[in-house]
PDB file of C-alpha atoms in Angstrom:
ATOM      1  CA  ASP A1182       0.645 -26.392 -31.237  1.00  0.00           C
ATOM      2  CA  THR A1183      -2.491 -27.125 -33.242  1.00  0.00           C
ATOM      3  CA  ALA A1184      -1.539 -28.496 -36.670  1.00  0.00           C
ATOM      4  CA  VAL A1185      -4.713 -27.413 -38.528  1.00  0.00           C
ATOM      5  CA  SER A1186      -6.791 -24.788 -36.804  1.00  0.00           C
ATOM      6  CA  GLN A1187     -10.177 -23.497 -37.863  1.00  0.00           C
ATOM      7  CA  THR A1188     -12.123 -20.550 -36.538  1.00  0.00           C
ATOM      8  CA  PRO A1189     -14.786 -20.219 -35.399  1.00  0.00           C
ATOM      9  CA  LYS A1190     -15.672 -23.605 -33.925  1.00  0.00           C
ATOM     10  CA  TYR A1191     -19.387 -22.751 -33.848  1.00  0.00           C
ATOM     11  CA  LEU A1192     -21.266 -20.345 -36.084  1.00  0.00           C
ATOM     12  CA  VAL A1193     -24.976 -19.605 -35.784  1.00  0.00           C
ATOM     13  CA  THR A1194     -26.373 -17.145 -38.286  1.00  0.00           C
ATOM     14  CA  GLN A1195     -29.538 -16.141 -40.055  1.00  0.00           C
ATOM     15  CA  MET A1196     -30.500 -17.014 -43.600  1.00  0.00           C
ATOM     16  CA  GLY A1197     -29.229 -14.540 -46.130  1.00  0.00           C
ATOM     17  CA  ASN A1198     -26.145 -13.520 -44.148  1.00  0.00           C
ATOM     18  CA  ASP A1199     -22.560 -13.760 -45.398  1.00  0.00           C
ATOM     19  CA  LYS A1200     -19.982 -15.516 -43.243  1.00  0.00           C
ATOM     20  CA  SER A1201     -16.369 -16.674 -43.380  1.00  0.00           C
ATOM     21  CA  ILE A1202     -14.490 -19.582 -41.862  1.00  0.00           C
ATOM     22  CA  LYS A1203     -10.740 -19.357 -41.498  1.00  0.00           C
ATOM     23  CA  CYS A1204      -8.193 -22.164 -41.632  1.00  0.00           C
ATOM     24  CA  GLU A1205      -4.484 -22.225 -40.974  1.00  0.00           C
ATOM     25  CA  GLN A1206      -1.975 -25.084 -40.974  1.00  0.00           C
ATOM     26  CA  ASN A1207       1.528 -25.041 -39.495  1.00  0.00           C
ATOM     27  CA  LEU A1208       2.668 -28.368 -40.943  1.00  0.00           C
ATOM     28  CA  GLY A1209       4.306 -26.931 -44.035  1.00  0.00           C
ATOM     29  CA  HIS A1210       1.918 -28.910 -46.244  1.00  0.00           C
ATOM     30  CA  ASP A1211       1.424 -27.730 -49.806  1.00  0.00           C
ATOM     31  CA  THR A1212      -2.213 -28.789 -50.255  1.00  0.00           C
ATOM     32  CA  MET A1213      -5.292 -27.697 -48.336  1.00  0.00           C
ATOM     33  CA  TYR A1214      -8.917 -28.782 -48.569  1.00  0.00           C
ATOM     34  CA  TRP A1215     -12.434 -27.929 -47.488  1.00  0.00           C
ATOM     35  CA  TYR A1216     -14.834 -30.767 -46.749  1.00  0.00           C
ATOM     36  CA  LYS A1217     -18.490 -30.625 -45.716  1.00  0.00           C
ATOM     37  CA  GLN A1218     -19.931 -33.237 -43.353  1.00  0.00           C
ATOM     38  CA  ASP A1219     -23.695 -33.409 -43.446  1.00  0.00           C
ATOM     39  CA  SER A1220     -26.125 -34.736 -40.866  1.00  0.00           C
ATOM     40  CA  LYS A1221     -25.651 -38.271 -42.200  1.00  0.00           C
ATOM     41  CA  LYS A1222     -21.909 -37.946 -41.529  1.00  0.00           C
ATOM     42  CA  PHE A1223     -20.887 -38.078 -45.180  1.00  0.00           C
ATOM     43  CA  LEU A1224     -17.683 -36.145 -45.784  1.00  0.00           C
ATOM     44  CA  LYS A1225     -17.793 -34.475 -49.192  1.00  0.00           C
ATOM     45  CA  ILE A1226     -14.939 -32.587 -50.753  1.00  0.00           C
ATOM     46  CA  MET A1227     -15.641 -29.024 -51.793  1.00  0.00           C
ATOM     47  CA  PHE A1228     -12.334 -27.433 -52.761  1.00  0.00           C
ATOM     48  CA  SER A1229      -8.631 -28.102 -52.826  1.00  0.00           C
ATOM     49  CA  TYR A1230      -5.723 -25.708 -53.214  1.00  0.00           C
ATOM     50  CA  ASN A1231      -2.113 -26.596 -53.954  1.00  0.00           C
ATOM     51  CA  ASN A1232       0.351 -23.797 -53.268  1.00  0.00           C
ATOM     52  CA  LYS A1233      -2.409 -21.195 -53.555  1.00  0.00           C
ATOM     53  CA  GLU A1234      -3.702 -22.654 -56.840  1.00  0.00           C
ATOM     54  CA  LEU A1235      -7.244 -24.059 -57.027  1.00  0.00           C
ATOM     55  CA  ILE A1236      -7.034 -27.675 -58.203  1.00  0.00           C
ATOM     56  CA  ILE A1237     -10.348 -29.198 -57.104  1.00  0.00           C
ATOM     57  CA  ASN A1238     -13.642 -27.363 -57.366  1.00  0.00           C
ATOM     58  CA  GLU A1239     -16.549 -29.722 -56.872  1.00  0.00           C
ATOM     59  CA  THR A1240     -20.117 -28.965 -57.815  1.00  0.00           C
ATOM     60  CA  VAL A1241     -20.620 -26.407 -55.108  1.00  0.00           C
ATOM     61  CA  PRO A1242     -22.938 -23.388 -55.360  1.00  0.00           C
ATOM     62  CA  ASN A1243     -20.980 -20.315 -56.350  1.00  0.00           C
ATOM     63  CA  ARG A1244     -22.133 -18.730 -53.099  1.00  0.00           C
ATOM     64  CA  PHE A1245     -19.129 -20.613 -51.679  1.00  0.00           C
ATOM     65  CA  SER A1246     -15.806 -18.992 -52.474  1.00  0.00           C
ATOM     66  CA  PRO A1247     -12.478 -20.233 -51.158  1.00  0.00           C
ATOM     67  CA  LYS A1248      -9.480 -17.963 -50.842  1.00  0.00           C
ATOM     68  CA  SER A1249      -5.882 -18.962 -50.235  1.00  0.00           C
ATOM     69  CA  PRO A1250      -3.654 -15.972 -49.489  1.00  0.00           C
ATOM     70  CA  ASP A1251      -0.667 -18.278 -48.974  1.00  0.00           C
ATOM     71  CA  LYS A1252      -0.089 -22.020 -48.748  1.00  0.00           C
ATOM     72  CA  ALA A1253      -0.641 -22.046 -44.988  1.00  0.00           C
ATOM     73  CA  HIS A1254      -4.107 -20.508 -45.136  1.00  0.00           C
ATOM     74  CA  LEU A1255      -7.364 -21.463 -46.828  1.00  0.00           C
ATOM     75  CA  ASN A1256     -10.471 -19.504 -45.958  1.00  0.00           C
ATOM     76  CA  LEU A1257     -14.054 -20.194 -46.976  1.00  0.00           C
ATOM     77  CA  HIS A1258     -16.527 -17.400 -47.584  1.00  0.00           C
ATOM     78  CA  ILE A1259     -20.213 -18.150 -47.940  1.00  0.00           C
ATOM     79  CA  ASN A1260     -22.684 -15.627 -49.327  1.00  0.00           C
ATOM     80  CA  SER A1261     -26.448 -15.568 -48.872  1.00  0.00           C
ATOM     81  CA  LEU A1262     -26.543 -18.452 -46.434  1.00  0.00           C
ATOM     82  CA  GLU A1263     -29.349 -20.979 -46.779  1.00  0.00           C
ATOM     83  CA  LEU A1264     -30.815 -23.489 -44.326  1.00  0.00           C
ATOM     84  CA  GLY A1265     -29.263 -26.340 -46.322  1.00  0.00           C
ATOM     85  CA  ASP A1266     -25.789 -24.956 -45.674  1.00  0.00           C
ATOM     86  CA  SER A1267     -26.056 -26.101 -42.062  1.00  0.00           C
ATOM     87  CA  ALA A1268     -23.334 -28.722 -41.578  1.00  0.00           C
ATOM     88  CA  VAL A1269     -19.883 -29.217 -40.117  1.00  0.00           C
ATOM     89  CA  TYR A1270     -17.129 -27.828 -42.337  1.00  0.00           C
ATOM     90  CA  PHE A1271     -13.670 -29.345 -42.054  1.00  0.00           C
ATOM     91  CA  CYS A1272     -10.422 -27.930 -43.273  1.00  0.00           C
ATOM     92  CA  ALA A1273      -7.589 -30.376 -43.970  1.00  0.00           C
ATOM     93  CA  SER A1274      -4.064 -30.364 -45.322  1.00  0.00           C
ATOM     94  CA  SER A1275      -1.673 -32.879 -46.823  1.00  0.00           C
ATOM     95  CA  GLN A1276       1.730 -32.967 -48.470  1.00  0.00           C
ATOM     96  CA  GLY A1277       1.682 -33.723 -52.180  1.00  0.00           C
ATOM     97  CA  GLY A1278      -1.993 -34.062 -53.058  1.00  0.00           C
ATOM     98  CA  GLY A1279      -1.702 -37.100 -55.293  1.00  0.00           C
ATOM     99  CA  GLN A1280       0.911 -39.047 -53.359  1.00  0.00           C
ATOM    100  CA  GLY A1281      -1.361 -40.740 -50.869  1.00  0.00           C
ATOM    101  CA  ASN A1282      -0.137 -38.985 -47.759  1.00  0.00           C
ATOM    102  CA  GLY A1283      -2.719 -38.849 -45.014  1.00  0.00           C
ATOM    103  CA  TYR A1284      -4.780 -35.752 -44.468  1.00  0.00           C
ATOM    104  CA  THR A1285      -4.585 -33.778 -41.239  1.00  0.00           C
ATOM    105  CA  PHE A1286      -7.992 -32.389 -40.371  1.00  0.00           C
ATOM    106  CA  GLY A1287      -8.997 -29.448 -38.245  1.00  0.00           C
ATOM    107  CA  SER A1288     -11.584 -29.894 -35.521  1.00  0.00           C
ATOM    108  CA  GLY A1289     -14.393 -28.534 -37.666  1.00  0.00           C
ATOM    109  CA  THR A1290     -16.732 -25.548 -37.746  1.00  0.00           C
ATOM    110  CA  ARG A1291     -20.356 -26.326 -36.970  1.00  0.00           C
ATOM    111  CA  LEU A1292     -22.462 -23.930 -39.028  1.00  0.00           C
ATOM    112  CA  THR A1293     -26.122 -23.553 -38.137  1.00  0.00           C
ATOM    113  CA  VAL A1294     -28.317 -21.413 -40.347  1.00  0.00           C
ATOM    114  CA  VAL A1295     -31.626 -20.360 -38.786  1.00  0.00           C
TER     115      VAL A1295
ATOM    116  CA  SER B 121     -22.200 -45.101 -60.584  1.00  0.00           C
ATOM    117  CA  GLN B 122     -19.244 -44.743 -58.265  1.00  0.00           C
ATOM    118  CA  LYS B 123     -19.777 -45.836 -54.681  1.00  0.00           C
ATOM    119  CA  ILE B 124     -17.881 -46.435 -51.475  1.00  0.00           C
ATOM    120  CA  GLU B 125     -19.834 -48.460 -48.953  1.00  0.00           C
ATOM    121  CA  GLN B 126     -19.192 -49.212 -45.334  1.00  0.00           C
ATOM    122  CA  ASN B 127     -21.530 -50.995 -42.950  1.00  0.00           C
ATOM    123  CA  SER B 128     -23.894 -48.294 -41.811  1.00  0.00           C
ATOM    124  CA  GLU B 129     -24.968 -50.305 -38.805  1.00  0.00           C
ATOM    125  CA  ALA B 130     -22.913 -49.935 -35.660  1.00  0.00           C
ATOM    126  CA  LEU B 131     -20.571 -52.768 -34.766  1.00  0.00           C
ATOM    127  CA  ASN B 132     -20.713 -53.848 -31.128  1.00  0.00           C
ATOM    128  CA  ILE B 133     -18.035 -56.156 -29.787  1.00  0.00           C
ATOM    129  CA  GLN B 134     -16.635 -57.279 -26.458  1.00  0.00           C
ATOM    130  CA  GLU B 135     -13.336 -55.955 -25.181  1.00  0.00           C
ATOM    131  CA  GLY B 136     -10.424 -58.161 -26.192  1.00  0.00           C
ATOM    132  CA  LYS B 137     -12.049 -59.401 -29.396  1.00  0.00           C
ATOM    133  CA  THR B 138     -10.996 -58.499 -32.922  1.00  0.00           C
ATOM    134  CA  ALA B 139     -13.125 -55.914 -34.705  1.00  0.00           C
ATOM    135  CA  THR B 140     -13.373 -56.218 -38.489  1.00  0.00           C
ATOM    136  CA  LEU B 141     -14.747 -53.367 -40.556  1.00  0.00           C
ATOM    137  CA  THR B 142     -15.469 -53.564 -44.273  1.00  0.00           C
ATOM    138  CA  CYS B 143     -15.104 -51.043 -47.069  1.00  0.00           C
ATOM    139  CA  ASN B 144     -16.377 -51.912 -50.551  1.00  0.00           C
ATOM    140  CA  TYR B 145     -16.148 -49.756 -53.624  1.00  0.00           C
ATOM    141  CA  THR B 146     -17.441 -49.845 -57.189  1.00  0.00           C
ATOM    142  CA  ASN B 147     -16.337 -48.095 -60.360  1.00  0.00           C
ATOM    143  CA  TYR B 148     -13.131 -46.768 -58.872  1.00  0.00           C
ATOM    144  CA  SER B 149      -9.557 -47.835 -59.573  1.00  0.00           C
ATOM    145  CA  PRO B 150      -7.779 -46.350 -56.586  1.00  0.00           C
ATOM    146  CA  ALA B 151      -4.016 -46.229 -56.327  1.00  0.00           C
ATOM    147  CA  TYR B 152      -4.415 -46.306 -52.546  1.00  0.00           C
ATOM    148  CA  LEU B 153      -6.932 -46.506 -49.772  1.00  0.00           C
ATOM    149  CA  GLN B 154      -6.805 -44.842 -46.365  1.00  0.00           C
ATOM    150  CA  TRP B 155      -8.490 -45.406 -43.030  1.00  0.00           C
ATOM    151  CA  TYR B 156      -9.392 -42.684 -40.546  1.00  0.00           C
ATOM    152  CA  ARG B 157     -10.830 -42.572 -37.058  1.00  0.00           C
ATOM    153  CA  GLN B 158     -13.381 -39.916 -36.078  1.00  0.00           C
ATOM    154  CA  ASP B 159     -14.524 -39.214 -32.533  1.00  0.00           C
ATOM    155  CA  PRO B 160     -17.711 -37.202 -31.836  1.00  0.00           C
ATOM    156  CA  GLY B 161     -17.162 -33.484 -32.308  1.00  0.00           C
ATOM    157  CA  ARG B 162     -13.676 -33.970 -33.737  1.00  0.00           C
ATOM    158  CA  GLY B 163     -12.099 -34.117 -37.154  1.00  0.00           C
ATOM    159  CA  PRO B 164     -11.021 -37.427 -38.714  1.00  0.00           C
ATOM    160  CA  VAL B 165      -7.564 -38.682 -37.761  1.00  0.00           C
ATOM    161  CA  PHE B 166      -5.439 -40.547 -40.303  1.00  0.00           C
ATOM    162  CA  LEU B 167      -4.574 -44.122 -39.297  1.00  0.00           C
ATOM    163  CA  LEU B 168      -3.229 -46.147 -42.205  1.00  0.00           C
ATOM    164  CA  LEU B 169      -2.567 -46.041 -45.920  1.00  0.00           C
ATOM    165  CA  ILE B 170      -2.432 -49.106 -48.159  1.00  0.00           C
ATOM    166  CA  ARG B 171      -1.425 -48.951 -51.814  1.00  0.00           C
ATOM    167  CA  GLU B 172      -2.876 -50.994 -54.675  1.00  0.00           C
ATOM    168  CA  ASN B 173       0.210 -53.198 -54.890  1.00  0.00           C
ATOM    169  CA  GLU B 174       0.102 -54.043 -51.179  1.00  0.00           C
ATOM    170  CA  LYS B 175      -2.015 -56.845 -49.806  1.00  0.00           C
ATOM    171  CA  GLU B 176      -1.699 -56.045 -46.135  1.00  0.00           C
ATOM    172  CA  LYS B 177      -0.432 -53.304 -43.825  1.00  0.00           C
ATOM    173  CA  ARG B 178       0.009 -53.373 -40.072  1.00  0.00           C
ATOM    174  CA  LYS B 179       0.462 -50.758 -37.383  1.00  0.00           C
ATOM    175  CA  GLU B 180       0.459 -51.886 -33.772  1.00  0.00           C
ATOM    176  CA  ARG B 181      -2.981 -53.491 -33.198  1.00  0.00           C
ATOM    177  CA  LEU B 182      -4.303 -52.347 -36.572  1.00  0.00           C
ATOM    178  CA  LYS B 183      -4.256 -54.346 -39.787  1.00  0.00           C
ATOM    179  CA  VAL B 184      -5.601 -53.349 -43.186  1.00  0.00           C
ATOM    180  CA  THR B 185      -6.017 -55.542 -46.247  1.00  0.00           C
ATOM    181  CA  PHE B 186      -6.694 -54.408 -49.796  1.00  0.00           C
ATOM    182  CA  ASP B 187      -8.125 -56.699 -52.459  1.00  0.00           C
ATOM    183  CA  THR B 188      -8.359 -54.873 -55.789  1.00  0.00           C
ATOM    184  CA  THR B 189     -10.070 -57.859 -57.401  1.00  0.00           C
ATOM    185  CA  LEU B 190     -12.861 -57.925 -54.848  1.00  0.00           C
ATOM    186  CA  LYS B 191     -12.723 -54.115 -54.627  1.00  0.00           C
ATOM    187  CA  GLN B 192     -12.655 -54.375 -50.880  1.00  0.00           C
ATOM    188  CA  SER B 193     -10.596 -53.335 -47.890  1.00  0.00           C
ATOM    189  CA  LEU B 194     -10.856 -54.870 -44.443  1.00  0.00           C
ATOM    190  CA  PHE B 195      -9.786 -53.020 -41.306  1.00  0.00           C
ATOM    191  CA  HIS B 196      -8.998 -55.088 -38.218  1.00  0.00           C
ATOM    192  CA  ILE B 197      -8.417 -53.988 -34.643  1.00  0.00           C
ATOM    193  CA  THR B 198      -7.042 -56.813 -32.540  1.00  0.00           C
ATOM    194  CA  ALA B 199      -7.365 -57.001 -28.747  1.00  0.00           C
ATOM    195  CA  SER B 200      -9.943 -54.226 -28.928  1.00  0.00           C
ATOM    196  CA  GLN B 201     -10.360 -51.805 -26.023  1.00  0.00           C
ATOM    197  CA  PRO B 202     -13.219 -49.472 -25.032  1.00  0.00           C
ATOM    198  CA  ALA B 203     -10.950 -46.579 -26.099  1.00  0.00           C
ATOM    199  CA  ASP B 204     -11.166 -47.911 -29.669  1.00  0.00           C
ATOM    200  CA  SER B 205     -14.861 -46.954 -29.746  1.00  0.00           C
ATOM    201  CA  ALA B 206     -15.259 -44.404 -32.546  1.00  0.00           C
ATOM    202  CA  THR B 207     -16.395 -44.071 -36.156  1.00  0.00           C
ATOM    203  CA  TYR B 208     -13.961 -45.439 -38.719  1.00  0.00           C
ATOM    204  CA  LEU B 209     -13.907 -44.027 -42.228  1.00  0.00           C
ATOM    205  CA  CYS B 210     -12.342 -45.473 -45.333  1.00  0.00           C
ATOM    206  CA  ALA B 211     -11.269 -43.173 -48.133  1.00  0.00           C
ATOM    207  CA  LEU B 212      -9.816 -43.694 -51.586  1.00  0.00           C
ATOM    208  CA  ASP B 213      -8.305 -41.498 -54.234  1.00  0.00           C
ATOM    209  CA  SER B 214     -10.608 -40.864 -57.134  1.00  0.00           C
ATOM    210  CA  SER B 215      -8.020 -39.010 -59.191  1.00  0.00           C
ATOM    211  CA  SER B 216      -4.324 -39.833 -59.483  1.00  0.00           C
ATOM    212  CA  ASN B 217      -3.536 -36.277 -60.491  1.00  0.00           C
ATOM    213  CA  THR B 218      -5.257 -34.345 -57.755  1.00  0.00           C
ATOM    214  CA  GLY B 219      -5.357 -36.925 -54.972  1.00  0.00           C
ATOM    215  CA  LYS B 220      -9.011 -36.171 -54.401  1.00  0.00           C
ATOM    216  CA  LEU B 221     -10.059 -38.342 -51.447  1.00  0.00           C
ATOM    217  CA  ILE B 222     -13.581 -39.724 -51.443  1.00  0.00           C
ATOM    218  CA  PHE B 223     -14.855 -40.962 -48.078  1.00  0.00           C
ATOM    219  CA  GLY B 224     -17.249 -43.720 -47.119  1.00  0.00           C
ATOM    220  CA  GLN B 225     -19.976 -42.925 -44.629  1.00  0.00           C
ATOM    221  CA  GLY B 226     -18.150 -44.641 -41.792  1.00  0.00           C
ATOM    222  CA  THR B 227     -18.862 -47.493 -39.421  1.00  0.00           C
ATOM    223  CA  THR B 228     -19.343 -46.829 -35.729  1.00  0.00           C
ATOM    224  CA  LEU B 229     -17.540 -49.288 -33.481  1.00  0.00           C
ATOM    225  CA  GLN B 230     -18.578 -49.766 -29.862  1.00  0.00           C
ATOM    226  CA  VAL B 231     -16.271 -51.859 -27.693  1.00  0.00           C
ATOM    227  CA  LYS B 232     -17.915 -52.958 -24.448  1.00  0.00           C
ATOM    228  CA  PRO B 233     -15.889 -53.724 -21.326  1.00  0.00           C
TER     229      PRO B 233
END
């Protein structure tokens, strides 16, 4: 059983399109995250949800909108895609956001905007 | 400004030797620091957590130290093996309330047989 699963694994799309990435965790964790890893391999946090409540919202263009229908799912919708959005997007989960428990990451979604 | 810095250059060592990776930070007061391993095309995998009141933590061949005065963590892999070749990321909490983890850029370790 995959602990944190993301779909799709690869996404190639044209500029201006709208796309979604889905994430699900079966670990029973209460906190989920979206991170972006750029070409220089920096992992930057975008959003965090705790029990469906948004608790971290970094300086991200409002073209990016997360949605958490329940604590096991955190989806990421991106409107009007731009070339600079090309990156690998990772979903992660943890138990008790501020307690120091390790994150479990998904395998990533490689988004390429052409 | 706040920074987390890891050696950006790859670390090449011979099998059987001890690999030591460095993580330095400025303008943070983390309650804990974590280390992750990332293989190409995969997500990071959690390895170890060390809290601010702990000097050292061990797990099998891994050892982590945390010096809050120097604002530095060292990550050691003893008796290194080619299978240890990967990128290692340090991460610290930038907010005690939200547990927001900030990652360093990682150091790539190559263990040669």
